[in-house]
Coordinates of C-alpha atoms and ligand atoms in Angstrom, one line a residue:
M1 CA 81.8 -32.9 51.9
N2 CA 79.4 -30.2 53.1
R3 CA 79.4 -27.2 50.9
L4 CA 81.6 -24.2 52.0
K5 CA 79.1 -21.4 52.7
I6 CA 80.2 -18.0 51.6
A7 CA 78.1 -14.9 52.4
I8 CA 78.2 -12.1 49.9
Q9 CA 76.3 -8.9 49.3
K10 CA 73.3 -9.6 47.1
S11 CA 73.4 -6.4 45.2
G12 CA 75.4 -3.2 45.9
R13 CA 78.8 -1.8 45.8
L14 CA 80.7 -4.9 46.8
S15 CA 78.7 -7.6 44.9
D16 CA 80.3 -7.2 41.4
D17 CA 83.9 -7.1 42.7
C18 CA 83.2 -10.2 44.9
Q19 CA 81.6 -12.1 42.1
E20 CA 84.4 -11.2 39.7
L21 CA 87.0 -12.3 42.2
L22 CA 85.4 -15.7 42.7
K23 CA 85.1 -16.1 38.9
A24 CA 88.8 -15.1 38.5
C25 CA 89.6 -17.9 41.1
G26 CA 87.9 -20.4 38.8
I27 CA 84.7 -20.8 40.7
K28 CA 81.7 -21.0 38.3
F29 CA 78.2 -19.8 39.3
H30 CA 75.0 -19.3 37.5
Y31 CA 73.7 -16.2 39.1
N32 CA 69.9 -15.6 39.2
K33 CA 69.1 -12.2 40.6
D34 CA 66.3 -13.5 42.7
R35 CA 68.0 -16.5 44.3
L36 CA 69.2 -16.3 47.8
I37 CA 71.4 -19.4 47.6
V38 CA 73.6 -20.1 44.6
Y39 CA 75.6 -23.3 44.1
A40 CA 79.0 -23.3 42.4
K41 CA 79.1 -25.7 39.4
N42 CA 82.6 -26.9 39.8
Q43 CA 83.4 -26.7 43.6
P44 CA 81.5 -27.7 46.8
I45 CA 80.7 -24.0 47.4
E46 CA 77.4 -22.2 48.0
L47 CA 76.8 -18.5 48.1
L48 CA 74.4 -16.9 50.6
R49 CA 73.4 -13.7 48.9
V50 CA 72.2 -11.2 51.6
R51 CA 72.3 -7.6 52.6
D52 CA 75.8 -6.5 53.7
D53 CA 74.6 -5.6 57.2
D54 CA 73.7 -9.3 57.8
I55 CA 77.0 -10.7 56.8
P56 CA 79.1 -10.3 60.0
A57 CA 76.4 -11.9 62.2
L58 CA 76.1 -14.9 59.8
V59 CA 79.8 -15.5 60.2
F60 CA 79.9 -14.7 64.0
D61 CA 77.2 -17.3 64.5
G62 CA 78.8 -19.8 62.2
V63 CA 75.8 -19.9 59.8
A64 CA 78.2 -18.9 57.0
D65 CA 81.8 -20.2 56.9
L66 CA 83.2 -17.2 55.1
G67 CA 81.9 -13.7 54.4
F68 CA 82.9 -10.8 52.1
V69 CA 82.1 -7.5 53.9
G70 CA 83.3 -3.9 54.2
E71 CA 85.5 -3.4 57.3
N72 CA 83.1 -0.5 58.2
V73 CA 80.1 -2.9 58.5
L74 CA 82.2 -5.5 60.2
G75 CA 83.5 -2.9 62.8
E76 CA 80.0 -1.6 63.4
C77 CA 78.4 -5.1 63.9
Q78 CA 81.3 -6.1 66.2
L79 CA 80.9 -3.1 68.4
D80 CA 77.1 -3.6 68.4
R81 CA 77.5 -7.2 69.8
Q82 CA 80.2 -6.1 72.3
N83 CA 78.0 -3.3 73.6
K84 CA 75.2 -5.8 74.1
G85 CA 77.6 -8.1 76.0
E86 CA 77.4 -10.7 73.2
T87 CA 80.3 -12.4 71.5
A88 CA 81.5 -11.5 68.1
S89 CA 84.3 -14.0 67.1
F90 CA 85.8 -14.3 63.7
N91 CA 89.1 -14.2 61.9
K92 CA 90.0 -11.8 59.2
L93 CA 91.7 -13.7 56.3
K94 CA 92.3 -11.0 53.8
V95 CA 91.8 -7.3 53.1
F96 CA 91.2 -6.4 49.5
E97 CA 91.9 -3.3 47.4
F98 CA 88.3 -2.8 46.4
G99 CA 85.4 -1.3 48.4
E100 CA 87.7 1.5 49.7
C101 CA 85.9 4.2 51.5
R102 CA 86.1 6.2 54.8
L103 CA 83.6 7.0 57.5
S104 CA 83.8 10.7 58.0
L105 CA 82.2 13.5 60.0
A106 CA 80.8 16.2 57.7
V107 CA 79.1 19.6 58.5
P108 CA 77.3 22.2 56.4
K109 CA 79.8 24.4 54.5
D110 CA 79.0 27.5 56.6
F111 CA 79.4 25.6 59.9
D112 CA 82.3 27.2 61.9
Y113 CA 84.3 24.0 62.5
Q114 CA 87.5 24.4 64.5
S115 CA 88.1 21.0 66.0
L116 CA 86.0 18.0 67.1
A117 CA 85.0 20.1 70.2
S118 CA 83.0 22.2 67.8
L119 CA 80.6 19.3 67.6
K120 CA 80.0 19.2 71.4
N121 CA 76.3 18.4 72.0
A122 CA 75.6 18.5 68.3
R123 CA 73.0 16.1 66.8
I124 CA 74.8 13.8 64.4
A125 CA 73.0 11.7 61.9
T126 CA 74.5 8.3 61.0
S127 CA 73.9 4.7 60.1
Y128 CA 77.0 3.8 62.1
P129 CA 76.0 4.7 65.7
N130 CA 78.6 2.4 67.4
L131 CA 81.6 3.5 65.4
L132 CA 80.6 7.1 65.9
K133 CA 80.0 6.7 69.6
K134 CA 83.4 5.0 70.1
Y135 CA 85.2 7.8 68.2
M136 CA 83.4 10.6 70.2
D137 CA 83.8 8.7 73.5
D138 CA 87.5 8.2 72.8
N139 CA 87.8 11.9 72.2
T140 CA 85.5 12.7 75.1
V141 CA 83.2 14.9 73.1
P142 CA 79.5 14.4 74.1
F143 CA 77.0 14.4 71.2
K144 CA 73.4 13.4 70.4
N145 CA 73.0 10.4 68.1
C146 CA 70.4 10.5 65.3
L147 CA 70.1 7.0 63.7
L148 CA 69.1 7.0 60.0
T149 CA 69.4 4.0 57.8
G150 CA 69.5 6.0 54.6
S151 CA 69.6 9.5 53.1
V152 CA 72.0 10.6 55.9
E153 CA 73.5 13.3 53.8
V154 CA 70.2 15.3 53.6
A155 CA 69.8 15.4 57.4
P156 CA 71.4 18.8 57.9
S157 CA 69.5 20.6 55.2
A158 CA 66.3 18.9 56.3
G159 CA 66.9 20.3 59.8
I160 CA 67.2 16.8 61.4
A161 CA 70.8 17.1 62.5
H162 CA 73.7 19.5 62.8
A163 CA 76.3 17.1 61.3
I164 CA 76.5 13.7 59.7
C165 CA 78.8 10.7 60.0
D166 CA 78.7 8.8 56.7
L167 CA 80.7 6.9 54.2
V168 CA 82.7 8.9 51.7
S169 CA 84.7 7.8 48.7
S170 CA 85.1 10.7 46.2
G171 CA 83.3 13.3 48.3
A172 CA 80.9 14.2 45.4
T173 CA 77.8 13.3 47.5
L174 CA 78.9 15.6 50.3
E175 CA 79.6 18.4 47.8
A176 CA 76.2 18.0 46.2
N177 CA 74.5 18.4 49.6
G178 CA 76.5 21.5 50.6
L179 CA 78.6 19.6 53.2
K180 CA 82.3 19.6 54.0
E181 CA 84.3 16.6 55.4
V182 CA 85.9 17.6 58.7
E183 CA 87.2 14.3 60.3
V184 CA 87.9 10.8 59.0
I185 CA 86.9 8.5 61.8
Y186 CA 87.4 5.0 60.1
R187 CA 89.1 3.9 56.9
S188 CA 87.7 0.8 55.3
K189 CA 88.2 -1.7 52.5
A190 CA 86.4 -4.9 51.7
C191 CA 87.7 -7.9 53.6
L192 CA 87.2 -11.7 53.9
I193 CA 86.3 -13.1 57.3
V194 CA 86.0 -16.7 58.5
K195 CA 84.1 -18.1 61.4
S196 CA 86.3 -18.7 64.5
E197 CA 85.1 -22.3 65.0
P198 CA 87.6 -24.6 63.2
L199 CA 86.5 -25.8 59.7
S200 CA 86.5 -29.4 58.7
A201 CA 89.8 -30.5 57.0
E202 CA 88.2 -30.5 53.6
K203 CA 86.7 -27.1 54.0
Q204 CA 90.0 -25.7 55.3
A205 CA 91.8 -27.2 52.3
L206 CA 89.3 -25.5 50.0
V207 CA 89.7 -22.1 51.9
D208 CA 93.5 -22.4 51.6
K209 CA 93.2 -23.1 47.9
L210 CA 90.9 -20.1 47.4
L211 CA 93.2 -17.8 49.3
T212 CA 96.2 -18.9 47.2
R213 CA 94.2 -18.2 44.1
M214 CA 93.0 -14.8 45.4
T215 CA 96.7 -13.8 46.0
G216 CA 97.5 -15.0 42.4
V217 CA 94.7 -12.9 41.0
E218 CA 95.9 -9.8 42.9
Q219 CA 99.5 -10.3 41.9
A220 CA 98.5 -10.8 38.2
K221 CA 96.5 -7.6 38.4
E222 CA 99.4 -5.7 39.7
S223 CA 101.9 -7.2 37.4
K224 CA 102.7 -6.7 33.7
Y225 CA 104.6 -8.9 31.2
I226 CA 107.2 -6.7 29.4
M227 CA 108.9 -7.6 26.2
L228 CA 111.5 -5.5 24.3
H229 CA 114.4 -5.8 22.0
A230 CA 117.7 -4.6 23.2
P231 CA 121.1 -4.1 21.6
K232 CA 123.5 -6.7 23.2
D233 CA 126.0 -4.0 24.2
K234 CA 123.3 -2.0 26.1
L235 CA 121.8 -5.1 27.8
P236 CA 123.2 -4.6 31.3
E237 CA 122.2 -1.0 31.3
I238 CA 118.7 -1.7 30.1
V239 CA 118.1 -4.7 32.5
K240 CA 119.2 -2.5 35.4
F241 CA 116.6 0.0 34.5
L242 CA 113.7 -2.5 34.4
P243 CA 111.5 -3.0 37.5
C244 CA 112.0 -6.7 37.6
A245 CA 110.8 -9.3 40.1
E246 CA 113.0 -12.2 38.9
N247 CA 115.9 -12.4 36.5
P248 CA 114.8 -11.5 32.9
T249 CA 114.6 -14.1 30.1
I250 CA 117.0 -13.2 27.3
L251 CA 116.3 -14.8 23.9
P252 CA 118.2 -14.5 20.7
L253 CA 116.6 -12.9 17.7
A254 CA 116.4 -14.6 14.3
Q255 CA 118.8 -13.0 11.8
D256 CA 120.0 -10.3 14.2
D257 CA 123.1 -11.0 16.2
G258 CA 123.4 -7.5 17.5
K259 CA 120.1 -7.6 19.5
V260 CA 118.3 -9.9 21.9
A261 CA 114.7 -10.1 23.2
V262 CA 114.2 -9.4 26.9
H263 CA 111.1 -10.7 28.7
I264 CA 110.3 -9.8 32.3
V265 CA 107.4 -9.9 34.7
S266 CA 107.2 -6.6 36.5
Q267 CA 105.3 -5.8 39.7
E268 CA 105.1 -2.2 38.6
T269 CA 103.4 -0.6 35.7
L270 CA 105.8 0.6 33.1
F271 CA 105.3 4.3 32.9
W272 CA 105.5 6.2 29.6
E273 CA 108.6 8.0 31.0
T274 CA 110.4 4.6 31.7
M275 CA 109.5 3.4 28.2
E276 CA 110.9 6.7 26.7
N277 CA 114.1 6.2 28.7
L278 CA 114.4 2.6 27.5
K279 CA 113.9 3.7 24.0
A280 CA 116.6 6.4 24.4
M281 CA 119.0 3.6 25.6
G282 CA 118.5 1.7 22.4
A283 CA 115.5 -0.6 23.3
S284 CA 112.9 -1.1 20.6
S285 CA 109.6 -3.0 20.1
I286 CA 108.6 -2.4 23.7
L287 CA 105.4 -4.2 24.6
V288 CA 103.6 -4.1 28.0
L289 CA 101.0 -6.9 28.3
P290 CA 98.4 -7.7 31.1
I291 CA 98.7 -11.0 32.9
E292 CA 95.6 -12.9 33.6
K293 CA 96.7 -15.4 36.2
M294 CA 100.0 -16.2 38.0
M295 CA 101.4 -18.6 40.6
I296 CA 104.8 -17.9 42.0
Ligands
LIG1 P1 72.7 -3.5 51.3 O1 71.5 -3.4 50.5 O2 73.5 -4.8 51.0 O3 72.5 -3.2 52.8 P2 74.1 -0.9 51.3 O4 73.3 0.1 50.6 O5 74.1 -1.0 52.8 O6 73.6 -2.4 50.7 P3 76.3 -0.3 49.5 O7 76.0 1.1 49.3 O8 76.1 -1.3 48.4 O9 75.6 -0.8 50.8 O10 77.8 -0.4 50.1 C1 78.4 -1.6 50.5 C2 79.8 -1.3 51.0 O11 80.6 -0.8 50.0 C3 79.9 -0.3 52.1 O12 79.5 -0.8 53.4 C4 81.4 0.1 52.1 O13 82.1 -0.9 52.7 C5 81.7 0.0 50.6 N1 81.8 1.3 49.9 C6 82.7 1.7 49.1 N2 82.6 3.0 48.7 C7 81.5 3.4 49.2 C8 80.8 4.7 49.2 N3 81.2 5.7 48.5 N4 79.6 4.8 49.8 C9 79.1 3.7 50.5 N5 79.8 2.6 50.6 C10 80.9 2.4 50.0
LIG2 MG1 73.7 -2.3 54.1

């Protein structure tokens, strides 16, 4: 079978999370920081380690079968192709909980911003010209585009632009540059895309297996294994109180007829308040354990 080609960011904000996810799915790699192509040791998979900006096109053109990329970069590349009258076909398989950020408009703190119309004819620096243009066009506000591939946040203080349109997560970079966020134009997370051309049956089976494992990894991350001892007469009350996915396992305790052990898998974290309430109801030895893998 041909190897399944997966494009991932070589180094940057998404690379660690993507590599960890593949590892958690049981795919083993020997990463070498200079290698563009890395083969998996235990599956017919190869990684193409590239800049994130190149990932959508590799998948649109079918060079890579799958790609991990931020929805922001994907949206930008898709619009770029469409604006040039070229095709950009792909399918989105999954959106992850990592790589969360927003593409926002920001202006200097002393800028008198009332509404988007305040940016009429302003010069806006961005690395996302297509997403910005679409947003401004949809809101019929004319503006001047100033394309910068980096250091966008210093454009206003350097006198290059009146405002910026850049990625924000905590807002600390904006704050450090004397800027305030005024509009969110796009919300993004990391996602997994597949080329639109059908995969061979073997590759499709491998993709399906990967997706099931990814779901298992996510569920395990969100779930906890909870164990506690409960007095038998308080059992219904205590079980009702637990955030439980399936019926709990009830086990007898050695040399104690009055109590049982309760084990459950919970989709929610058990908060301190819940643990205190359970204790007040008579529960004891309450343990909350992480789950590494699960398959439901
Ligand atoms: P490359 O060298 O691969 O082109 P880059 O500098 O363009 O890297 P990174 O800064 O590593 O990209 O960000 C990669 C992606 O991580 C972004 O496109 C976005 O989807 C996501 N991301 C999450 N939080 C942030 C943030 N605070 N700032 C920038 N990107 C973020
Ligand atoms: Mg990039």
